């Protein structure tokens, strides 16, 4: 018995969390959404930059998403958030 399952070629894009996030943002163009809540503003800023620059294929082409990092305080609780929105290619 073979241990290899022959099922055809892999999908063009993996179904990663980033593919799902980008898909949701594309479904609601120009609407801001919180896409991450990292543990530091540094990580939030890095994630926002990665989205803007399309360092991951899910957010390609570069410039089709806007993203910002913000520190939000609510009731004395500090949270770091990444906000993003799809603005379309060529914007």
mmCIF file of C-alpha atoms in Angstrom:
data_model
loop_
_atom_site.group_PDB
_atom_site.id
_atom_site.type_symbol
_atom_site.label_atom_id
_atom_site.label_comp_id
_atom_site.label_asym_id
_atom_site.label_seq_id
_atom_site.Cartn_x
_atom_site.Cartn_y
_atom_site.Cartn_z
ATOM 1 C CA UNK A 1 0.000 0.000 0.000
ATOM 2 C CA UNK A 2 1.293 3.453 -0.928
ATOM 3 C CA UNK A 3 1.809 6.167 1.709
ATOM 4 C CA UNK A 4 1.470 8.893 -0.927
ATOM 5 C CA UNK A 5 -1.947 10.290 -1.765
ATOM 6 C CA UNK A 6 -2.089 11.468 -5.384
ATOM 7 C CA UNK A 7 -4.741 14.212 -5.541
ATOM 8 C CA UNK A 8 -3.532 16.644 -8.181
ATOM 9 C CA UNK A 9 -1.687 19.956 -8.044
ATOM 10 C CA UNK A 10 -1.817 22.165 -4.942
ATOM 11 C CA UNK A 11 -4.101 25.228 -4.984
ATOM 12 C CA UNK A 12 -2.511 28.401 -6.389
ATOM 13 C CA UNK A 13 -2.778 30.162 -3.027
ATOM 14 C CA UNK A 14 -2.691 28.502 0.341
ATOM 15 C CA UNK A 15 -5.683 29.076 2.595
ATOM 16 C CA UNK A 16 -3.680 30.932 5.216
ATOM 17 C CA UNK A 17 -5.017 33.318 7.824
ATOM 18 C CA UNK A 18 -3.650 36.143 5.683
ATOM 19 C CA UNK A 19 -5.529 34.920 2.609
ATOM 20 C CA UNK A 20 -8.737 34.853 4.668
ATOM 21 C CA UNK A 21 -8.099 38.326 6.136
ATOM 22 C CA UNK A 22 -7.296 39.826 2.724
ATOM 23 C CA UNK A 23 -10.389 38.179 1.260
ATOM 24 C CA UNK A 24 -12.612 39.646 3.965
ATOM 25 C CA UNK A 25 -11.113 43.108 3.459
ATOM 26 C CA UNK A 26 -11.600 42.848 -0.328
ATOM 27 C CA UNK A 27 -15.249 41.948 0.274
ATOM 28 C CA UNK A 28 -15.669 45.256 2.161
ATOM 29 C CA UNK A 29 -13.620 47.803 0.187
ATOM 30 C CA UNK A 30 -12.685 51.064 1.917
ATOM 31 C CA UNK A 31 -13.943 49.832 5.309
ATOM 32 C CA UNK A 32 -11.390 49.716 8.134
ATOM 33 C CA UNK A 33 -11.130 46.529 10.170
ATOM 34 C CA UNK A 34 -8.984 45.396 13.083
ATOM 35 C CA UNK A 35 -6.953 42.521 11.677
ATOM 36 C CA UNK A 36 -4.486 41.906 14.521
ATOM 37 C CA UNK A 37 -3.950 42.667 18.195
ATOM 38 C CA UNK A 38 -0.252 41.989 18.797
ATOM 39 C CA UNK A 39 1.559 42.259 22.124
ATOM 40 C CA UNK A 40 3.488 45.457 21.287
ATOM 41 C CA UNK A 41 3.218 48.568 19.156
ATOM 42 C CA UNK A 42 6.451 47.535 17.432
ATOM 43 C CA UNK A 43 4.862 44.293 16.236
ATOM 44 C CA UNK A 44 1.713 46.153 15.231
ATOM 45 C CA UNK A 45 3.737 48.648 13.178
ATOM 46 C CA UNK A 46 5.689 45.836 11.530
ATOM 47 C CA UNK A 47 2.494 43.973 10.606
ATOM 48 C CA UNK A 48 0.929 47.146 9.186
ATOM 49 C CA UNK A 49 3.997 47.792 7.059
ATOM 50 C CA UNK A 50 3.986 44.189 5.802
ATOM 51 C CA UNK A 51 0.367 44.605 4.681
ATOM 52 C CA UNK A 52 1.018 47.940 2.942
ATOM 53 C CA UNK A 53 4.107 46.606 1.145
ATOM 54 C CA UNK A 54 2.474 43.262 0.282
ATOM 55 C CA UNK A 55 5.302 41.256 1.830
ATOM 56 C CA UNK A 56 2.791 38.404 1.774
ATOM 57 C CA UNK A 57 1.110 37.501 -1.521
ATOM 58 C CA UNK A 58 -2.350 37.756 0.037
ATOM 59 C CA UNK A 59 -2.009 41.564 0.124
ATOM 60 C CA UNK A 60 -0.634 41.990 -3.418
ATOM 61 C CA UNK A 61 -0.219 44.175 -5.279
ATOM 62 C CA UNK A 62 1.640 46.529 -2.972
ATOM 63 C CA UNK A 63 -0.422 49.623 -2.271
ATOM 64 C CA UNK A 64 -3.806 47.957 -2.651
ATOM 65 C CA UNK A 65 -4.252 47.856 1.130
ATOM 66 C CA UNK A 66 -3.844 50.624 3.683
ATOM 67 C CA UNK A 67 -2.769 49.620 7.182
ATOM 68 C CA UNK A 68 -1.888 51.474 10.374
ATOM 69 C CA UNK A 69 -0.852 50.553 13.913
ATOM 70 C CA UNK A 70 -2.532 52.208 16.875
ATOM 71 C CA UNK A 71 -2.339 52.073 20.653
ATOM 72 C CA UNK A 72 -5.853 52.081 22.119
ATOM 73 C CA UNK A 73 -6.669 52.552 25.808
ATOM 74 C CA UNK A 74 -10.127 51.520 26.962
ATOM 75 C CA UNK A 75 -10.995 51.535 30.647
ATOM 76 C CA UNK A 76 -7.335 51.483 31.636
ATOM 77 C CA UNK A 77 -6.564 48.500 29.383
ATOM 78 C CA UNK A 78 -3.934 49.152 26.708
ATOM 79 C CA UNK A 79 -4.236 47.300 23.428
ATOM 80 C CA UNK A 80 -2.152 47.443 20.262
ATOM 81 C CA UNK A 81 -4.140 47.097 17.063
ATOM 82 C CA UNK A 82 -3.505 46.787 13.353
ATOM 83 C CA UNK A 83 -6.223 48.422 11.275
ATOM 84 C CA UNK A 84 -6.386 47.680 7.560
ATOM 85 C CA UNK A 85 -8.624 48.274 4.566
ATOM 86 C CA UNK A 86 -8.670 47.334 0.903
ATOM 87 C CA UNK A 87 -8.505 50.346 -1.401
ATOM 88 C CA UNK A 88 -7.963 48.541 -4.693
ATOM 89 C CA UNK A 89 -5.067 48.152 -7.045
ATOM 90 C CA UNK A 90 -3.442 51.241 -8.489
ATOM 91 C CA UNK A 91 -4.527 53.639 -5.754
#
